[in-house]
Amino acid sequence: MKLYNTLTREIEEFTTRVPNVVSMYTCGPTVYHFAHIGNLRTYIMEDILEKYFKYRGYRVNRVMNITDIGHLSSDADTGEDKMLLGAKREKKTVLEVAKYYTDAFLQDCAKLNIVIPEKFIPATVEVEEFIQVISVLEKKGFAYKAGGNVYFDTSKLKEYHKFFKFKEDDLEEGVRDGVEKDKNKRNKNDFVLWFTQSKFDDQALKWDSPWGIGYPGWHIECSCISMKYLGEYVDIKCGGVDNIFPHHTNEIAQSEAFLGHEWCKHWFHTLHLNIVGGKMSKSLGNFLTLSSLEENGHTAMEYRFFCLQSHYRKALQFSEESFTNAANAYQKLKEKILALQESGAVDRGIFDKFTTKFIAAMDNDLNTALAITTIYDILKENTNASTKIALLKSFDSVLSLNLFVQEEWIQKEKKDIALTEREILAKIEERARAKKEKDFAKADAIRDALAKEGIVLIDTASGTTYTIK
RNA sequence: GGCGCUAUAGCCAAGUGGUAAGGCAUGGGUCUGCAAAACCCUGAUUCCUCGGUUCAAAUCCGAGUAGCGCCUCCA
């Protein structure tokens, strides 16, 4: 299969170090607030990637971290820890906040059919590892102490900017609001490996270290957790585009300095979800959560479909119109699929033909939009229902769109409807009588009254049924 | 200022040098007492602009334009 690699900026054949086994690392959530649907887009695409690897016969060893410490709003002394800010806001301890938002994240993932790796590791349990790696970096001459902190010295590297050809002089410091210069740094690109108590008095979580009581910088956690659980090589690392610089750049710097060899060959980055005027982000306050979508009568699967209709390497614009389009399309598609009734034997020729089509789409840099088109092609194909069902179930093992699950409808029915089924059927009976007597005014009145309750009548040749809207 | 990415219908989107897939929405029709649902039909002489290469360009090259992202919190 072919995948775009941010490192080479080309679509290339994906290869693994060990045949048929992928080691995969994905940067996990920072659990100081709810994940927004933009964050979730990235996890959806990574989930598709993992499931597609499996579909293609790979075994996948995957690790994800939980950032529950050390995520500062800047490297300078005035920076505040995001976890600490969250804790203050909610009058909880840092670990309580972490647990609360980790659980919320897991719930969102469950709704979206995102499978969380078994190895889902909080940074706070691996601090000893970080200290060891930082010590080695210090011994090797890649780290220095300044102002009580330990910094990574980027001038010791042959090449620091692995992804883009920046010149250090061209970088502007403090471009973003709230980011301040750190006077302790020797080079613009240097970054903190370890903070000491000199930073904040009220830092909640602290560990003892050779450099004093303190806590780790943000970038070190992903490198260390990856190396601990996946070894000194990793096949693919994933995250959102904003991670390219500085996070992933710094990870490469410290990991390769530590290991003394190339670390990860393939980098997978998902583009952002934008709303009108720019990206969705927590700090800008313009974000939507999965819950807010649900409150507006939408479902998690509609959002997953919305994401899959686009390509992971293209910025996706979220608007009322674009999302409603996708939601409509999803519900219509699902109704068609649920109407299929098993009949006949699976036609291997047809099955193989569409499987080949699906693989061609997904092999081509995970072209999920084309993969979904294949679903429509199958529904239109002149073949028996069993063949269609077999194909769609097979594809849904990757797409995870709940194409054969009716639950969402059932839930809505239970939640919203004031009338019992018997009452509804009585009304339908009454309307049928009115229609027979050509009292259409009364018949329409009954229909309208039911519609107000969210009950939509469907007249068919064999009688009237209803559905819940 | 530097470094990148993107541009195809109202919206989402396929396309990888051979004459513009698919979906949603819209409009029309069938059905219906009327609706709804369902089903059928419906759209780009052209792919941001201008040049160039070629028998042939949405696709390759050059120059623009617009939008988005990153430059040490970020998916």
Coordinates of C-alpha atoms (C1' of nucleotides) in Angstrom, one line a residue:
Chain A
M1 CA 0.0 0.0 0.0
K2 CA 1.0 3.5 -0.7
L3 CA 1.1 6.3 2.0
Y4 CA 2.2 9.9 2.0
N5 CA 5.2 10.3 4.2
T6 CA 5.7 13.8 5.7
L7 CA 9.5 13.1 6.0
T8 CA 10.0 12.7 2.2
R9 CA 6.9 14.7 1.2
E10 CA 6.0 11.9 -1.2
I11 CA 3.5 9.2 -1.5
E12 CA 5.6 6.0 -1.2
E13 CA 5.3 2.3 -0.7
F14 CA 4.8 1.7 3.0
T15 CA 7.3 -0.8 4.4
T16 CA 7.9 -2.2 7.8
R17 CA 11.1 -3.3 9.5
V18 CA 9.7 -6.7 10.5
P19 CA 7.7 -8.3 7.6
N20 CA 3.9 -8.1 8.2
V21 CA 4.2 -6.4 11.6
V22 CA 3.6 -2.7 12.0
S23 CA 4.8 -0.8 15.0
M24 CA 2.7 2.3 15.2
Y25 CA 2.7 5.2 17.6
T26 CA 0.1 7.8 17.9
C27 CA 0.3 11.0 20.0
G28 CA -2.7 10.8 22.4
P29 CA -4.9 13.4 24.0
T30 CA -3.9 16.1 26.4
V31 CA -6.5 15.5 29.1
Y32 CA -7.2 19.0 30.4
H33 CA -10.4 19.5 28.5
F34 CA -12.9 17.7 26.3
A35 CA -11.6 16.6 22.9
H36 CA -13.2 18.6 20.2
I37 CA -14.4 17.2 16.9
G38 CA -11.2 18.4 15.2
N39 CA -9.1 16.4 17.6
L40 CA -11.3 13.5 17.0
R41 CA -10.9 13.7 13.2
T42 CA -7.2 12.7 13.7
Y43 CA -8.1 9.8 15.9
I44 CA -10.7 8.6 13.4
M45 CA -8.1 8.6 10.6
E46 CA -5.6 6.8 12.7
D47 CA -8.2 4.2 13.6
I48 CA -8.9 3.7 9.9
L49 CA -5.2 3.4 9.2
E50 CA -4.7 0.8 11.9
K51 CA -7.8 -1.2 10.8
Y52 CA -6.7 -1.1 7.2
F53 CA -3.2 -2.4 8.1
K54 CA -5.0 -5.3 9.8
Y55 CA -7.3 -5.7 6.8
R56 CA -4.2 -6.0 4.6
G57 CA -2.8 -8.8 6.8
Y58 CA -0.4 -6.9 9.1
R59 CA -0.2 -7.5 12.8
V60 CA -0.2 -4.1 14.5
N61 CA 1.6 -3.1 17.7
R62 CA 0.2 0.2 18.6
V63 CA 0.9 2.6 21.5
M64 CA -0.8 5.8 22.4
N65 CA 0.2 8.1 25.3
I66 CA -1.9 10.3 27.5
T67 CA -0.4 13.7 28.2
D68 CA -1.3 14.3 31.8
I69 CA 1.7 16.4 32.7
G70 CA 4.2 18.8 31.6
H71 CA 2.2 20.4 28.8
L72 CA 3.1 24.0 29.1
S73 CA 1.6 26.9 27.4
S74 CA 5.2 28.1 26.7
D75 CA 8.8 27.3 27.5
A76 CA 9.3 30.5 29.3
D77 CA 9.1 31.0 33.0
T78 CA 5.7 32.5 32.8
G79 CA 4.2 29.5 31.1
E80 CA 1.5 27.7 32.9
D81 CA 0.8 24.0 32.9
K82 CA -2.4 23.1 31.1
M83 CA -3.2 20.4 33.4
L84 CA -2.8 22.7 36.3
L85 CA -5.0 25.3 34.7
G86 CA -7.7 22.7 34.2
A87 CA -7.4 21.6 37.8
K88 CA -7.7 25.2 39.1
R89 CA -10.7 25.9 36.9
E90 CA -12.5 22.8 38.2
K91 CA -11.2 22.8 41.8
K92 CA -9.9 19.3 41.4
T93 CA -6.5 17.8 41.7
V94 CA -4.4 17.4 38.5
L95 CA -4.9 13.6 38.6
E96 CA -8.7 13.9 39.1
V97 CA -8.8 16.2 36.1
A98 CA -6.7 13.8 34.0
K99 CA -9.0 10.9 34.9
Y100 CA -12.2 12.9 34.2
Y101 CA -11.1 13.9 30.7
T102 CA -9.4 10.6 29.9
D103 CA -12.8 8.9 30.6
A104 CA -14.6 11.5 28.5
F105 CA -12.1 10.9 25.7
L106 CA -12.6 7.2 25.9
Q107 CA -16.4 7.6 25.7
D108 CA -16.1 9.8 22.6
C109 CA -13.9 7.2 21.0
A110 CA -16.3 4.4 21.9
K111 CA -19.2 6.3 20.2
L112 CA -17.1 6.9 17.1
N113 CA -15.9 3.3 16.9
I114 CA -12.3 4.4 17.5
V115 CA -10.4 1.5 19.0
I116 CA -8.0 2.6 21.7
P117 CA -4.7 0.7 21.7
E118 CA -4.2 -1.7 24.6
K119 CA -1.0 0.2 25.4
F120 CA -2.6 3.6 26.3
I121 CA 0.0 5.0 28.6
P122 CA -0.2 8.1 30.9
A123 CA 3.0 10.1 31.0
T124 CA 2.9 10.3 34.7
V125 CA 3.7 6.6 35.2
E126 CA 6.8 6.7 33.0
V127 CA 8.7 9.6 34.5
E128 CA 11.6 7.3 35.6
E129 CA 12.1 6.4 31.9
F130 CA 12.2 10.1 31.0
I131 CA 14.8 10.8 33.6
Q132 CA 17.0 8.0 32.3
V133 CA 16.8 9.1 28.7
I134 CA 17.5 12.7 29.7
S135 CA 20.6 11.6 31.7
V136 CA 21.9 9.7 28.7
L137 CA 21.4 12.8 26.5
E138 CA 23.3 14.8 29.1
K139 CA 26.1 12.4 29.1
K140 CA 26.3 12.4 25.4
G141 CA 26.5 16.1 25.4
F142 CA 23.1 16.9 23.9
A143 CA 21.7 18.5 27.0
Y144 CA 22.7 21.5 29.2
K145 CA 21.5 23.1 32.3
A146 CA 20.4 26.7 32.4
G147 CA 18.2 28.6 34.8
G148 CA 17.4 25.4 36.7
N149 CA 16.1 23.6 33.6
V150 CA 17.6 21.0 31.4
Y151 CA 17.6 21.9 27.7
F152 CA 18.2 19.9 24.5
D153 CA 21.0 21.5 22.5
T154 CA 19.9 21.5 18.9
S155 CA 23.2 23.0 17.7
K156 CA 24.8 19.6 18.4
L157 CA 22.8 18.0 15.6
K158 CA 23.8 17.8 11.9
E159 CA 20.2 18.4 10.9
Y160 CA 17.5 19.6 13.3
H161 CA 14.7 20.5 10.9
K162 CA 13.9 17.1 9.4
F163 CA 10.5 18.0 7.9
F164 CA 11.0 21.4 6.3
K165 CA 14.0 23.3 5.4
F166 CA 13.9 26.1 7.8
K167 CA 16.8 28.3 8.4
E168 CA 17.1 29.0 12.1
D169 CA 17.4 32.8 11.6
D170 CA 14.1 32.9 9.7
L171 CA 12.1 31.5 12.6
E172 CA 10.2 34.2 14.4
E173 CA 9.9 33.6 18.1
G174 CA 6.7 34.3 19.9
V175 CA 4.6 34.5 16.8
R176 CA 1.6 33.0 18.7
D177 CA -0.1 34.8 21.5
G178 CA 0.9 33.8 24.9
V179 CA 4.3 32.4 23.8
E180 CA 7.2 34.1 25.2
K181 CA 11.0 33.9 24.7
D182 CA 13.0 31.8 27.0
K183 CA 16.2 33.6 27.9
N184 CA 17.9 30.4 29.1
K185 CA 18.1 28.9 25.6
R186 CA 21.4 28.9 23.8
N187 CA 19.8 28.4 20.4
K188 CA 16.4 29.4 19.2
N189 CA 15.4 25.8 18.6
D190 CA 16.4 24.4 21.9
F191 CA 13.7 22.9 24.0
V192 CA 13.2 21.9 27.6
L193 CA 13.7 18.3 28.7
W194 CA 13.2 18.9 32.4
F195 CA 11.8 21.7 34.5
T196 CA 12.8 22.1 38.2
Q197 CA 11.1 23.6 41.1
S198 CA 12.3 27.0 40.0
K199 CA 9.4 27.1 37.7
F200 CA 6.2 27.2 39.7
D201 CA 5.6 26.9 43.4
D202 CA 2.2 25.3 42.9
Q203 CA 3.1 22.7 40.4
A204 CA 1.1 19.8 41.7
L205 CA 3.0 16.8 40.4
K206 CA 6.8 16.7 41.0
W207 CA 9.4 14.1 40.8
D208 CA 12.9 13.9 42.2
S209 CA 15.6 13.9 39.5
P210 CA 19.4 14.4 39.2
W211 CA 18.6 18.1 38.3
G212 CA 16.3 18.7 41.3
I213 CA 12.7 18.2 42.0
G214 CA 10.6 19.0 39.0
Y215 CA 8.8 17.6 36.0
P216 CA 9.4 16.7 32.4
G217 CA 9.1 18.8 29.3
W218 CA 6.3 17.9 26.9
H219 CA 8.3 16.3 24.0
I220 CA 10.2 13.7 26.0
E221 CA 7.2 11.6 26.9
C222 CA 6.3 10.5 23.3
S223 CA 9.9 9.5 22.6
C224 CA 10.3 7.6 25.8
I225 CA 7.0 5.8 25.7
S226 CA 7.5 4.8 22.1
M227 CA 11.0 3.5 22.8
K228 CA 10.0 1.6 25.9
Y229 CA 7.0 -0.2 24.3
L230 CA 8.0 -0.4 20.7
G231 CA 11.8 -0.7 20.9
E232 CA 14.4 1.4 19.2
Y233 CA 12.7 1.5 15.9
V234 CA 9.1 2.4 15.1
D235 CA 7.6 2.0 11.6
I236 CA 5.1 4.8 11.7
K237 CA 4.3 7.8 13.9
C238 CA 1.0 9.7 13.6
G239 CA -0.5 12.9 14.7
G240 CA -2.1 16.1 13.6
V241 CA -0.2 18.4 11.3
D242 CA 0.5 20.9 14.0
N243 CA 2.7 18.3 15.6
I244 CA 5.2 18.4 12.8
F245 CA 6.8 21.4 14.3
P246 CA 7.9 21.5 17.1
H247 CA 6.7 18.3 18.7
H248 CA 7.7 15.7 16.1
T249 CA 10.8 17.6 15.1
N250 CA 11.9 17.6 18.7
E251 CA 11.0 14.0 19.2
I252 CA 13.3 13.0 16.3
A253 CA 16.1 15.2 17.6
Q254 CA 16.1 13.7 21.1
S255 CA 15.3 10.1 20.1
E256 CA 18.0 9.9 17.4
A257 CA 20.5 11.7 19.6
F258 CA 19.7 9.1 22.2
L259 CA 19.7 6.0 19.9
G260 CA 22.5 7.1 17.5
H261 CA 20.5 5.9 14.5
E262 CA 17.5 6.7 12.5
W263 CA 14.3 6.1 14.5
C264 CA 11.1 6.3 12.5
K265 CA 10.9 6.2 8.7
H266 CA 7.3 7.0 8.1
W267 CA 5.3 10.0 9.4
F268 CA 1.5 10.2 9.0
H269 CA -0.2 13.6 9.7
T270 CA -3.8 14.4 9.5
L271 CA -4.9 17.9 8.4
H272 CA -7.1 20.1 10.5
L273 CA -10.8 20.5 10.7
N274 CA -11.5 24.1 10.0
I275 CA -14.6 26.2 10.5
V276 CA -15.3 29.3 8.6
G277 CA -12.3 31.6 9.2
G278 CA -9.8 29.0 10.4
K279 CA -9.0 26.0 12.4
M280 CA -11.0 24.8 15.3
S281 CA -9.0 24.9 18.5
K282 CA -9.4 24.9 22.2
S283 CA -7.4 28.0 22.8
L284 CA -9.4 30.0 20.2
G285 CA -12.6 28.8 22.0
N286 CA -14.4 28.1 18.7
F287 CA -14.6 24.3 19.1
L288 CA -17.5 21.8 18.9
T289 CA -17.6 18.6 20.9
L290 CA -19.2 15.3 20.0
S291 CA -21.7 16.0 22.7
S292 CA -22.7 19.3 21.2
L293 CA -23.3 17.5 17.9
E294 CA -25.5 15.0 19.6
E295 CA -27.4 17.7 21.3
N296 CA -28.3 19.0 17.9
G297 CA -29.8 15.7 16.9
H298 CA -26.8 14.2 15.2
T299 CA -24.9 11.0 15.8
A300 CA -21.3 10.1 16.2
M301 CA -21.5 7.9 13.1
E302 CA -22.7 10.8 11.0
Y303 CA -19.5 12.6 12.0
R304 CA -17.4 9.6 11.3
F305 CA -19.0 9.4 7.8
F306 CA -18.4 13.1 7.3
C307 CA -14.7 12.6 8.0
L308 CA -14.4 9.5 5.8
Q309 CA -16.0 11.3 2.9
S310 CA -13.0 13.6 2.8
H311 CA -9.3 12.8 2.7
Y312 CA -7.0 12.9 5.7
R313 CA -4.5 15.0 4.0
K314 CA -6.9 17.7 3.1
A315 CA -8.2 20.4 5.4
L316 CA -11.8 19.8 6.0
Q317 CA -14.3 22.6 6.3
F318 CA -17.0 22.1 8.9
S319 CA -20.1 24.0 8.2
E320 CA -23.8 23.5 8.9
E321 CA -24.2 22.8 5.2
S322 CA -21.3 20.4 4.7
F323 CA -22.1 18.4 7.8
T324 CA -25.9 18.2 7.1
N325 CA -25.0 17.0 3.6
A326 CA -22.9 14.2 5.1
A327 CA -25.4 13.4 7.8
N328 CA -28.3 13.0 5.2
A329 CA -26.1 10.9 3.0
Y330 CA -25.2 8.6 5.9
Q331 CA -28.8 8.1 7.0
K332 CA -30.0 7.4 3.5
L333 CA -27.1 5.0 2.8
K334 CA -27.8 3.2 6.0
E335 CA -31.5 2.8 5.3
K336 CA -30.7 1.2 1.9
I337 CA -28.2 -1.2 3.5
L338 CA -30.6 -2.1 6.3
A339 CA -33.3 -2.9 3.8
L340 CA -31.1 -5.7 2.3
Q341 CA -32.3 -9.2 3.0
E342 CA -30.0 -12.2 2.7
S343 CA -30.8 -14.1 -0.5
G344 CA -28.8 -16.4 -2.7
A345 CA -25.2 -17.5 -2.4
V346 CA -22.3 -15.0 -2.4
D347 CA -21.0 -14.5 -5.9
R348 CA -17.2 -14.8 -5.6
G349 CA -16.6 -13.0 -8.9
I350 CA -18.5 -10.0 -7.8
F351 CA -17.1 -10.1 -4.3
D352 CA -13.5 -10.1 -5.7
K353 CA -14.2 -7.4 -8.2
F354 CA -15.4 -4.9 -5.6
T355 CA -12.8 -6.0 -3.0
T356 CA -10.2 -5.2 -5.6
K357 CA -11.8 -1.8 -6.1
F358 CA -11.9 -1.1 -2.3
I359 CA -8.3 -2.1 -1.9
A360 CA -7.2 0.0 -4.8
A361 CA -8.8 3.1 -3.2
M362 CA -7.4 2.5 0.3
D363 CA -4.0 1.4 -1.0
N364 CA -3.8 4.8 -2.7
D365 CA -2.9 6.9 0.4
L366 CA -6.1 5.9 2.2
N367 CA -8.6 7.3 -0.2
T368 CA -11.6 6.9 2.0
A369 CA -13.8 9.1 -0.2
L370 CA -13.3 6.6 -3.1
A371 CA -13.9 3.7 -0.8
I372 CA -17.3 5.1 0.1
T373 CA -18.1 5.5 -3.5
T374 CA -17.4 1.8 -3.8
I375 CA -20.3 1.2 -1.3
Y376 CA -22.7 3.0 -3.6
D377 CA -21.4 1.0 -6.6
I378 CA -22.1 -2.2 -4.7
L379 CA -25.6 -1.2 -3.9
K380 CA -26.3 -0.4 -7.6
E381 CA -24.7 -3.6 -8.8
N382 CA -26.9 -6.2 -10.4
T383 CA -26.3 -9.1 -8.0
N384 CA -27.9 -10.8 -5.1
A385 CA -28.3 -9.3 -1.6
S386 CA -26.0 -11.8 0.1
T387 CA -23.1 -10.8 -2.1
K388 CA -23.8 -7.1 -1.3
I389 CA -24.1 -7.8 2.4
A390 CA -20.9 -9.8 2.5
L391 CA -19.0 -7.1 0.7
L392 CA -20.4 -4.3 2.9
K393 CA -19.6 -6.2 6.1
S394 CA -16.1 -6.8 5.0
F395 CA -15.5 -3.1 4.2
D396 CA -17.2 -2.0 7.4
S397 CA -14.6 -3.9 9.4
V398 CA -12.3 -1.1 8.3
L399 CA -14.6 1.8 7.9
S400 CA -16.5 1.0 11.1
L401 CA -19.6 3.0 10.1
N402 CA -22.1 0.7 11.9
L403 CA -23.7 0.0 8.5
F404 CA -25.6 -3.0 9.9
V405 CA -26.4 -1.6 13.3
Q406 CA -29.9 -0.3 14.1
E407 CA -29.2 0.9 17.6
E408 CA -29.3 4.6 16.9
W409 CA -32.8 4.4 15.7
I410 CA -34.0 2.4 18.6
Q411 CA -32.5 4.8 21.1
K412 CA -34.2 7.7 19.5
E413 CA -37.5 5.9 19.6
K414 CA -37.3 5.3 23.3
K415 CA -36.1 8.7 24.2
D416 CA -38.4 11.0 22.2
I417 CA -41.8 9.4 21.9
A418 CA -44.6 10.2 24.3
L419 CA -47.1 7.7 22.8
T420 CA -47.0 4.0 23.2
E421 CA -47.0 1.8 20.1
R422 CA -50.5 0.8 20.8
E423 CA -51.7 4.4 20.9
I424 CA -49.9 5.1 17.6
L425 CA -51.5 2.1 16.0
A426 CA -54.9 3.2 17.2
K427 CA -54.4 6.6 15.7
I428 CA -53.4 5.0 12.4
E429 CA -56.5 2.9 12.5
E430 CA -58.6 6.0 13.2
R431 CA -57.0 7.8 10.2
A432 CA -57.7 4.8 8.0
R433 CA -61.3 4.9 8.9
A434 CA -61.5 8.6 8.2
K435 CA -59.9 8.1 4.8
K436 CA -62.4 5.4 3.9
E437 CA -65.2 7.9 4.7
K438 CA -63.4 10.5 2.6
D439 CA -63.0 12.7 5.7
F440 CA -59.6 13.9 4.6
A441 CA -59.6 16.9 6.9
K442 CA -59.8 14.5 9.9
A443 CA -57.2 12.1 8.3
D444 CA -54.7 15.0 7.8
A445 CA -55.3 16.3 11.3
I446 CA -54.4 13.0 12.8
R447 CA -51.3 12.8 10.6
D448 CA -50.2 16.3 11.5
A449 CA -50.8 15.6 15.2
L450 CA -48.6 12.6 15.1
A451 CA -46.0 14.5 13.0
K452 CA -45.7 17.0 15.8
E453 CA -44.8 14.2 18.2
G454 CA -42.1 13.1 15.8
I455 CA -44.0 10.2 14.3
V456 CA -44.0 10.2 10.5
L457 CA -46.5 8.0 8.8
I458 CA -45.6 6.0 5.7
D459 CA -48.4 4.9 3.4
T460 CA -47.7 1.8 1.4
A461 CA -49.8 -0.4 -0.8
S462 CA -50.2 -2.9 2.1
G463 CA -51.1 -0.3 4.7
T464 CA -49.7 2.4 6.9
T465 CA -46.5 2.1 9.0
Y466 CA -44.6 4.8 10.9
T467 CA -41.1 5.9 11.6
I468 CA -39.6 8.1 14.3
K469 CA -37.9 11.3 13.2
Chain B
rG1 C1' 9.6 37.8 7.1
rG2 C1' 10.5 32.4 6.5
rC3 C1' 8.6 27.4 5.5
rG4 C1' 4.6 24.4 3.7
rC5 C1' -0.3 22.9 1.8
rU6 C1' -4.7 23.6 -1.1
rA7 C1' -7.9 25.4 -5.4
rU8 C1' -12.9 20.5 -9.9
rA9 C1' -21.0 22.2 -9.8
rG10 C1' -24.8 25.3 -4.2
rC11 C1' -21.9 21.7 -0.7
rC12 C1' -18.6 17.1 0.0
rA13 C1' -15.7 14.8 -3.6
rA14 C1' -13.1 11.2 -7.7
rG15 C1' -9.4 12.1 -11.1
rU16 C1' -2.0 10.7 -11.4
rG17 C1' -1.4 12.8 -20.1
rG18 C1' -6.6 10.2 -23.8
rU19 C1' -11.6 13.9 -23.9
rA20 C1' -15.0 15.6 -16.3
rA21 C1' -17.0 9.2 -11.3
rG22 C1' -20.1 9.1 -7.0
rG23 C1' -22.9 11.4 -3.0
rC24 C1' -25.9 15.4 -0.6
rA25 C1' -28.9 19.5 -1.8
rU26 C1' -32.1 21.7 -6.0
rG27 C1' -35.7 21.2 -10.0
rG28 C1' -39.1 17.8 -12.8
rG29 C1' -41.8 13.1 -12.9
rU30 C1' -44.2 8.3 -11.1
rC31 C1' -47.1 6.9 -6.8
rU32 C1' -50.9 9.5 -3.4
rG33 C1' -57.4 12.2 -2.0
rC34 C1' -53.3 15.6 -0.7
rA35 C1' -48.7 14.8 1.4
rA36 C1' -44.5 12.1 3.4
rA37 C1' -41.4 8.0 2.1
rA38 C1' -39.7 5.3 -2.0
rC39 C1' -38.4 5.1 -7.2
rC40 C1' -36.9 7.4 -12.0
rC41 C1' -34.9 11.7 -14.6
rU42 C1' -32.1 16.3 -13.9
rG43 C1' -26.7 19.5 -13.7
rA44 C1' -19.4 21.6 -15.2
rU45 C1' -18.5 22.8 -23.6
rU46 C1' -14.9 22.9 -18.6
rC47 C1' -11.5 22.1 -13.6
rC48 C1' -8.8 29.8 -9.8
rU49 C1' -6.2 33.2 -13.8
rC50 C1' -2.6 33.9 -17.7
rG51 C1' 1.3 31.8 -20.5
rG52 C1' 4.2 27.3 -22.1
rU53 C1' 5.2 21.9 -23.4
rU54 C1' 2.3 18.1 -26.3
rC55 C1' -1.3 15.1 -31.7
rA56 C1' -3.8 15.5 -26.8
rA57 C1' -3.6 19.1 -20.3
rA58 C1' -8.1 19.3 -14.6
rU59 C1' -3.6 16.3 -14.8
rC60 C1' 3.2 18.3 -16.7
rC61 C1' 6.2 23.3 -16.5
rG62 C1' 6.4 28.7 -15.4
rA63 C1' 4.3 33.2 -13.5
rG64 C1' 0.3 35.2 -10.9
rU65 C1' -4.3 35.2 -7.6
rA66 C1' -7.0 33.5 -3.4
rG67 C1' -7.6 30.6 1.0
rC68 C1' -5.4 27.6 4.9
rG69 C1' -1.6 25.8 8.2
rC70 C1' 3.3 26.1 11.0
rC71 C1' 7.3 29.4 13.1
rU72 C1' 8.0 26.4 20.5
rC73 C1' 0.0 25.4 24.2
rC74 C1' -2.3 22.8 19.9
rA75 C1' -5.1 16.9 16.5

